[in-house]
Coordinates of C-alpha atoms in Angstrom, one line a residue:
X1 CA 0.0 0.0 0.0
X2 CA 1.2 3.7 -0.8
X3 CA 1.8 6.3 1.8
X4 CA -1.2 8.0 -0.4
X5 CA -3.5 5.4 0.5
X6 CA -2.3 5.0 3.7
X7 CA -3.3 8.5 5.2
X8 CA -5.4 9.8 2.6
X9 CA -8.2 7.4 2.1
X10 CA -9.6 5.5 4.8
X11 CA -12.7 6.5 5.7
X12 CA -11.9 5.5 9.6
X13 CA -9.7 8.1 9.3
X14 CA -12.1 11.5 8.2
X15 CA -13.2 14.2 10.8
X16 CA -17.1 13.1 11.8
X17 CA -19.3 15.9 10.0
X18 CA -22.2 16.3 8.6
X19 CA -22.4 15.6 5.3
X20 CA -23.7 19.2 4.1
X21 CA -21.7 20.7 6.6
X22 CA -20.6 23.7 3.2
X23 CA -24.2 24.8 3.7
X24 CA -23.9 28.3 3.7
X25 CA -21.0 28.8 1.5
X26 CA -21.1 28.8 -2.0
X27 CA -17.8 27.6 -4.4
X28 CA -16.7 28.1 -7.8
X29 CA -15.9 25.3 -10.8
X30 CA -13.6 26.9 -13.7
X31 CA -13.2 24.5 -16.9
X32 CA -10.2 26.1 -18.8
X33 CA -10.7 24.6 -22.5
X34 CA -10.5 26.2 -25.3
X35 CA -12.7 24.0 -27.1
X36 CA -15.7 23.9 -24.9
X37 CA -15.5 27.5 -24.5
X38 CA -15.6 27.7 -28.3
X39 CA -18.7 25.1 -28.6
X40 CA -16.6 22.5 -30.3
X41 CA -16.7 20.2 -27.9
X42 CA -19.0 19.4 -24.0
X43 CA -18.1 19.8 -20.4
X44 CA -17.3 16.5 -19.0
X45 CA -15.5 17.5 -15.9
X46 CA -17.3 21.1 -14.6
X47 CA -20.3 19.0 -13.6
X48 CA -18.3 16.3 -11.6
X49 CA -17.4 19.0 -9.7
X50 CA -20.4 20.8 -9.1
X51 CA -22.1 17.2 -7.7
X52 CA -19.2 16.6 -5.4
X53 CA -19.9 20.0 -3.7
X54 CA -23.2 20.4 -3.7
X55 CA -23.4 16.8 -2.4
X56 CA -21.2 18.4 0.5
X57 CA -24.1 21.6 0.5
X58 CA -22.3 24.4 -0.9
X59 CA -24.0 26.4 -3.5
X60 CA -22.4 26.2 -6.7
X61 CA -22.9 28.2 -9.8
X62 CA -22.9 26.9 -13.2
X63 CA -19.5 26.0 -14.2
X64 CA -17.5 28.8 -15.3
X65 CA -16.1 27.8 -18.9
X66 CA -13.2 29.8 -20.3
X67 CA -10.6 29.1 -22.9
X68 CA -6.9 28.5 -22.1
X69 CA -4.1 31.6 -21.3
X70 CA -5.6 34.7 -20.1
X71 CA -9.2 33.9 -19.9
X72 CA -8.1 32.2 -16.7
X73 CA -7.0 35.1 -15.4
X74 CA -9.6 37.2 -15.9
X75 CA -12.0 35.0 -14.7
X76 CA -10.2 34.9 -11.1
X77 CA -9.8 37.8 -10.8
X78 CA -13.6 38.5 -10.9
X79 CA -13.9 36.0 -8.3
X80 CA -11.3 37.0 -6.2
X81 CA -10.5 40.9 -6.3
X82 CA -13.9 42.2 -7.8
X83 CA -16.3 40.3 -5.5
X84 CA -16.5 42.6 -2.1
X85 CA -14.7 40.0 0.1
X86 CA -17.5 39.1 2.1
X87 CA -19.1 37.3 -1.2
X88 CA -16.0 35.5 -2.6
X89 CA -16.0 31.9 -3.1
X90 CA -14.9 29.4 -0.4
X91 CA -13.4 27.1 -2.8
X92 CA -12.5 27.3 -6.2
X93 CA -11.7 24.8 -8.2
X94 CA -10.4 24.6 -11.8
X95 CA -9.9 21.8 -14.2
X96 CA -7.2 21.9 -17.3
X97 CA -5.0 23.7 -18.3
X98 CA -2.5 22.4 -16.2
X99 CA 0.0 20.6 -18.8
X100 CA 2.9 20.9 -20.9
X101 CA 1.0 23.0 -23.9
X102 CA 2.1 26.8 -24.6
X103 CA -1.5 27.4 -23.7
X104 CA -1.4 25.5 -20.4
X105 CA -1.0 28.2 -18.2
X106 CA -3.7 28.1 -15.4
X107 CA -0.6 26.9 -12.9
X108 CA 0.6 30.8 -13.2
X109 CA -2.4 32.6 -13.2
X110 CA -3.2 30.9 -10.3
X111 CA 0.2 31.6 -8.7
X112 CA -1.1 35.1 -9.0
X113 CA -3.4 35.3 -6.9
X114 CA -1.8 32.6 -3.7
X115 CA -1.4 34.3 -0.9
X116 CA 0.0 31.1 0.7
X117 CA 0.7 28.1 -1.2
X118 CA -0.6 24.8 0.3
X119 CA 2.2 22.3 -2.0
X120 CA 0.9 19.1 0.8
X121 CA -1.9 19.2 -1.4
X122 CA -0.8 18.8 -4.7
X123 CA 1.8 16.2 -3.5
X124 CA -1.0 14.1 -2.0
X125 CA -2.8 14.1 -5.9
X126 CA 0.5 13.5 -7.8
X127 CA 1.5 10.9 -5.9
X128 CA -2.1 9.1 -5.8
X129 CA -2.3 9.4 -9.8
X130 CA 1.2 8.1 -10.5
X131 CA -0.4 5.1 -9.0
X132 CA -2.6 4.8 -12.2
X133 CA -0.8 7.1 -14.9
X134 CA 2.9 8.0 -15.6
X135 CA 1.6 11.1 -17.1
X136 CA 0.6 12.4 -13.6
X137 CA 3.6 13.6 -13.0
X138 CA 3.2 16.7 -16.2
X139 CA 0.8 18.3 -14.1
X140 CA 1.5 21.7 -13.1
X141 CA -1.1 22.9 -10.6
X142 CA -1.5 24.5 -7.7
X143 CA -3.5 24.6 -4.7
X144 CA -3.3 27.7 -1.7
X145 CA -5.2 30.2 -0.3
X146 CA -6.6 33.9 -1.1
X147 CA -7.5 35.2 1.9
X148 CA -10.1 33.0 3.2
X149 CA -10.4 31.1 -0.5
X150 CA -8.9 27.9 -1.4
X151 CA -7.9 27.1 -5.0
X152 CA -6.8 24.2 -6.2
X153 CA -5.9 23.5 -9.7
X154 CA -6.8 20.0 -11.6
X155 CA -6.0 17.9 -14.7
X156 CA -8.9 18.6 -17.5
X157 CA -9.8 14.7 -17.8
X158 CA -12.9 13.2 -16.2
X159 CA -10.8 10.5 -14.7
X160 CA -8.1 13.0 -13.2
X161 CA -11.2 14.7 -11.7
X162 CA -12.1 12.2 -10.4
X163 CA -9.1 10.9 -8.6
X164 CA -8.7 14.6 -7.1
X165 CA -11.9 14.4 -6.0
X166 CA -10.8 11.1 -4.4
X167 CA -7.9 12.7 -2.6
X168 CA -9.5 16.3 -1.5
X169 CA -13.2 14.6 -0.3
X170 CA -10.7 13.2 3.0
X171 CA -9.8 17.1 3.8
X172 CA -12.6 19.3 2.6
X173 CA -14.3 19.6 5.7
X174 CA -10.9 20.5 7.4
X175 CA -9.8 22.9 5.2
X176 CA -13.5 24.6 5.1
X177 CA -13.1 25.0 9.4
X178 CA -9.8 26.2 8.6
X179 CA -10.6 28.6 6.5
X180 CA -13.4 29.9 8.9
X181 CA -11.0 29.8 11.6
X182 CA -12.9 27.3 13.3
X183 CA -10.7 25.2 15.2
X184 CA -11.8 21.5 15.6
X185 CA -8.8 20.1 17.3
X186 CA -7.1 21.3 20.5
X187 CA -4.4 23.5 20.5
X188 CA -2.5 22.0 24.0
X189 CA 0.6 22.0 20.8
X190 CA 0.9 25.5 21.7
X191 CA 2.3 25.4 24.8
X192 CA 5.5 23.7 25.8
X193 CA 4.4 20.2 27.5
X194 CA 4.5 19.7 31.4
X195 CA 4.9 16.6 33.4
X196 CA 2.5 14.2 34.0
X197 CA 0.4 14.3 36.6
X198 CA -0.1 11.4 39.3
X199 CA -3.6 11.3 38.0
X200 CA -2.6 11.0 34.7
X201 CA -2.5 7.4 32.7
X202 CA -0.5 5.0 34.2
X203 CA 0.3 4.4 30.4
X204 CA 0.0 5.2 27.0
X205 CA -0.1 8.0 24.6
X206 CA 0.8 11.5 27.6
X207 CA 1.0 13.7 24.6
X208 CA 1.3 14.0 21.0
X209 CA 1.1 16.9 18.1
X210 CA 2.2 18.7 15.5
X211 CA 3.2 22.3 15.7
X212 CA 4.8 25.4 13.9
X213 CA 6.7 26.2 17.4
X214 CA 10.7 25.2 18.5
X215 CA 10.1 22.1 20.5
X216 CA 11.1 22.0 24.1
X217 CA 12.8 19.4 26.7
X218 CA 10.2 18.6 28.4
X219 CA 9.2 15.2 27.0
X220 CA 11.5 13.2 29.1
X221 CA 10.2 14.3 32.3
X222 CA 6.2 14.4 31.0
X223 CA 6.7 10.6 30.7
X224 CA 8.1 9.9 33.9
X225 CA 5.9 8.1 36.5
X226 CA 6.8 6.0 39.4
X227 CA 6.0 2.6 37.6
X228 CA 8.7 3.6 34.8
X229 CA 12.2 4.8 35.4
X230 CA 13.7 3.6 31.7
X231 CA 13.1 6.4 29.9
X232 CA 14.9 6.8 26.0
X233 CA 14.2 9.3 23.9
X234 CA 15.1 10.5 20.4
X235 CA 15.8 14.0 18.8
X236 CA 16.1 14.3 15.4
X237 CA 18.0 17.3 14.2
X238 CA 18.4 18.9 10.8
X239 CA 21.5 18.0 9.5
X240 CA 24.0 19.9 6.8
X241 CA 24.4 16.9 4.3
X242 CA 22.2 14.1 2.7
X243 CA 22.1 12.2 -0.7
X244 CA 25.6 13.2 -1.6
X245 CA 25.3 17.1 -0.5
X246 CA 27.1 18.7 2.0
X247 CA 25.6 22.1 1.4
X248 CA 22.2 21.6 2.9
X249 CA 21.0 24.7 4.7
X250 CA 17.4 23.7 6.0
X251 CA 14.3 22.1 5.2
X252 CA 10.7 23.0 4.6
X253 CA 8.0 20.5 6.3
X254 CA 4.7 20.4 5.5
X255 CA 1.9 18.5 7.0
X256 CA -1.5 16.7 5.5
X257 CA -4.7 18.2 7.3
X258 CA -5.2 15.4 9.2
X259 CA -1.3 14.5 10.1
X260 CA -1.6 15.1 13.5
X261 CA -4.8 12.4 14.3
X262 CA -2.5 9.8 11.7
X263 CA 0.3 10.8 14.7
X264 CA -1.8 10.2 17.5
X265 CA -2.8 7.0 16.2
X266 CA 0.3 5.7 15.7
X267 CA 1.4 6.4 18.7
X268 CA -1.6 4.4 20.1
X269 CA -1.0 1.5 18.2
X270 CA 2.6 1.4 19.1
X271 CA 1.5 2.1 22.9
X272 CA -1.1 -1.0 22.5
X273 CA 1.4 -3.4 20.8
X274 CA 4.2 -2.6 23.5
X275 CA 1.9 -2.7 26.5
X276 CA 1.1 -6.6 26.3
X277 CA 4.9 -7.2 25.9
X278 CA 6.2 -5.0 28.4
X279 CA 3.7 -4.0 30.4
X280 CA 2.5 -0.6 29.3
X281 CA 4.4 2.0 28.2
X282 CA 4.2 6.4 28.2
X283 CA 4.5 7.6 25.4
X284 CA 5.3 11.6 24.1
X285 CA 5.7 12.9 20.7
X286 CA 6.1 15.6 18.7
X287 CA 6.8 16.9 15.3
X288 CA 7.4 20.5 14.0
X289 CA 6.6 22.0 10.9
X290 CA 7.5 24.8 8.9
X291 CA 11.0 26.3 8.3
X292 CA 13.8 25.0 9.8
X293 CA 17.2 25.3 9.8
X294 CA 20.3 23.3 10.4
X295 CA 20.5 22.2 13.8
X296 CA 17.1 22.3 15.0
X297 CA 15.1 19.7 15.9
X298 CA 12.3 18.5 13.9
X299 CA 11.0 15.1 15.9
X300 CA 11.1 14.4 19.7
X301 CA 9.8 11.5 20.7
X302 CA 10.4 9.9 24.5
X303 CA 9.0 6.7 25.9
X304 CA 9.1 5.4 29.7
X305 CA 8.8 2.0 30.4
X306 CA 9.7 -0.3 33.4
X307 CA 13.0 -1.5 32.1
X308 CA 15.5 0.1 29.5
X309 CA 15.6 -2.7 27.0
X310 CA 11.3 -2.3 26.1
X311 CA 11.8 1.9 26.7
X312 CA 14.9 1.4 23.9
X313 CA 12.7 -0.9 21.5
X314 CA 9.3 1.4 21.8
X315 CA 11.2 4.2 21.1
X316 CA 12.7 2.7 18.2
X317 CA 10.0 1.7 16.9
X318 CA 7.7 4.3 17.3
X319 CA 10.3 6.6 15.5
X320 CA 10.2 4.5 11.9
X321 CA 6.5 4.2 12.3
X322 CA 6.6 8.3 12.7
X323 CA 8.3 8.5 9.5
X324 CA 6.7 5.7 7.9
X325 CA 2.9 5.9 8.6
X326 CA 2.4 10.4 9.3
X327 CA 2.5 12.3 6.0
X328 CA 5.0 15.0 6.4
X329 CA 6.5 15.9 3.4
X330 CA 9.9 18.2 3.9
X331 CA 11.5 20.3 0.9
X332 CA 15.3 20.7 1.5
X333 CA 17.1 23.8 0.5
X334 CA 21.2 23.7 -0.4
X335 CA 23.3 26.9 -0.6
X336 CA 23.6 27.2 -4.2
X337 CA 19.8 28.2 -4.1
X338 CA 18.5 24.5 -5.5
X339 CA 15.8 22.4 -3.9
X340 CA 14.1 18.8 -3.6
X341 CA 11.7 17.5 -2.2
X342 CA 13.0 14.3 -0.4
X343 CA 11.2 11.0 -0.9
X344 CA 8.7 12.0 -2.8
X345 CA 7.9 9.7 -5.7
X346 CA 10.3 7.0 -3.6

């Protein structure tokens, strides 16, 4: 199974809402084809679209058709600039235009208007259509935000539709709280962990998230208890070299919507499977996202158990199912200006 279908796709996995929980909002569908636009040929992927998301509740318009090159632009920039801001769409979502053709430039009139790119995105639909075509990897789109609009760029086929629709159904609702700066998670990652209280759980997961801030020392002493005085822990640091390079000056990470419940679970299954050798076990985790340079740590992860050979073994564990099982993507950066993103495609 691919990391795509690992995290993306499992319905266990999805944020319990309503299903019309977009009621209320309304969202836009641009087709960018010349030919349609021009009568020459139907819609087949505008209306795909439009069912998905009024399935989900939100108004949505008829599709907007335009044809390739600047029609894109204008027509964005009606939604986005010329609507009072209070009207604009929650979601756009446009379909072709995104390929190798001197007319294929929806990918930069989107760019345009991106206030903040969201690249987890369109790594999460590359990577689940290489599963089916090679020729998934020619797209060119992009997906971010515009103020308090998401856009996301697809492939002009039905069955590329399709498959985004596949991979964005999993995150919609997130994204649409997001967007409405609705929080529906805690935000305990905010603050630096403390120890665990004697009332606490005598085992299992003590604390686990993902989080934009430096992470602190504290995971060693949150998973002490008076049962367990093994405690091993693991800090993972950026380093200056990989693949070859000795110029590497920092890495990018970014996180799938729904990284941090994939991080939590693991972290449960990992606390489940250890407790009936060991015992039980305490476990603390955390992974930072965002910018970081050389030097700073990225992943802490500390785990108490009775004795040091099961606190050793969890902890080693629980660190490859970490970078295994939670979609993180990470984008390194090297001196001479360059970039990759590391084990994508791998």
């Amino acid at each position: 199974m691919s990391k795509a279908d690992e995290f993306a796709f499992q319905p266990g996995r999805r944020i319990k809402r309503k299903p019309d929980f977009g009621a209320g909002d309304w969202a836009a569908v641009i087709v960018v084809s010349t030919a349609a636009a021009e009568g020459r040929a139907a819609d087949t992927t505008g209306p795909l679209l439009t069912d998905w998301l009024t399935g989900h509740g939100y108004r949505v318009p008829d599709p907007i058709i335009v044809a390739d090159g600047a029609p894109v632009r204008t027509a964005l920039q009606r939604l986005l600039v010329d609507l009072p801001a209070g009207e604009r769409p929650r979601f756009i979502f446009t379909t072709g235009g995104t390929g190798t053709n001197s007319d294929d430039t929806t990918p930069e009139a989107t760019a345009e208007f991106i206030d903040r790119p969201a690249p987890g995105i369109m790594h999460a639909l590359w990577a689940y259509g290489l599963q089916k075509l090679d020729e998934a990897m020619m797209s060119r789109g992009r997906a971010g935000l515009c103020g308090q609009t998401f856009i996301c760029n697809l492939p002009g086929s039905p069955g590329g539709v399709r498959d985004g629709i596949t991979v964005l159904d999993s995150v919609l609702h997130h994204l649409q709280a997001q967007l409405a700066d609705v929080r529906d998670h805690d935000d305990s990652h905010r603050h630096p962990a403390q120890p665990a209280p004697a009332s606490g759980p005598a085992t299992g997961v003590v604390h686990t998230s993902i989080t934009e801030d430096p992470l602190t020392d504290d995971a060693a002493v949150a998973v002490l208890s008076p049962q367990m005085g093994a405690v091993a822990s693991f800090r993972g640091a950026i380093r200056n070299h990989d693949s070859g390079r000795d110029d590497v000056t920092g890495l990018d990470y970014t996180a799938h919507p729904q990284a941090g419940e994939i991080l939590a679970a693991t972290c449960a299954a990992v606390a489940q499977e250890f407790a009936a050798e060991s015992g039980g076990v305490r476990i603390w985790a955390a992974h930072r996202i965002g910018s970081l340079a050389v030097g700073e740590d990225a992943l802490l992860v500390a785990v108490a158990a009775a004795h040091r050979r099961e606190a050793f073994a969890c902890c080693a564990e629980l660190v490859d199912r970490i970078k295994a099982e939670v979609p993180i993507w990470k984008q390194q950066h090297y001196a001479t200006g360059g970039h990759d993103w590391v084990g994508i495609g791998s």
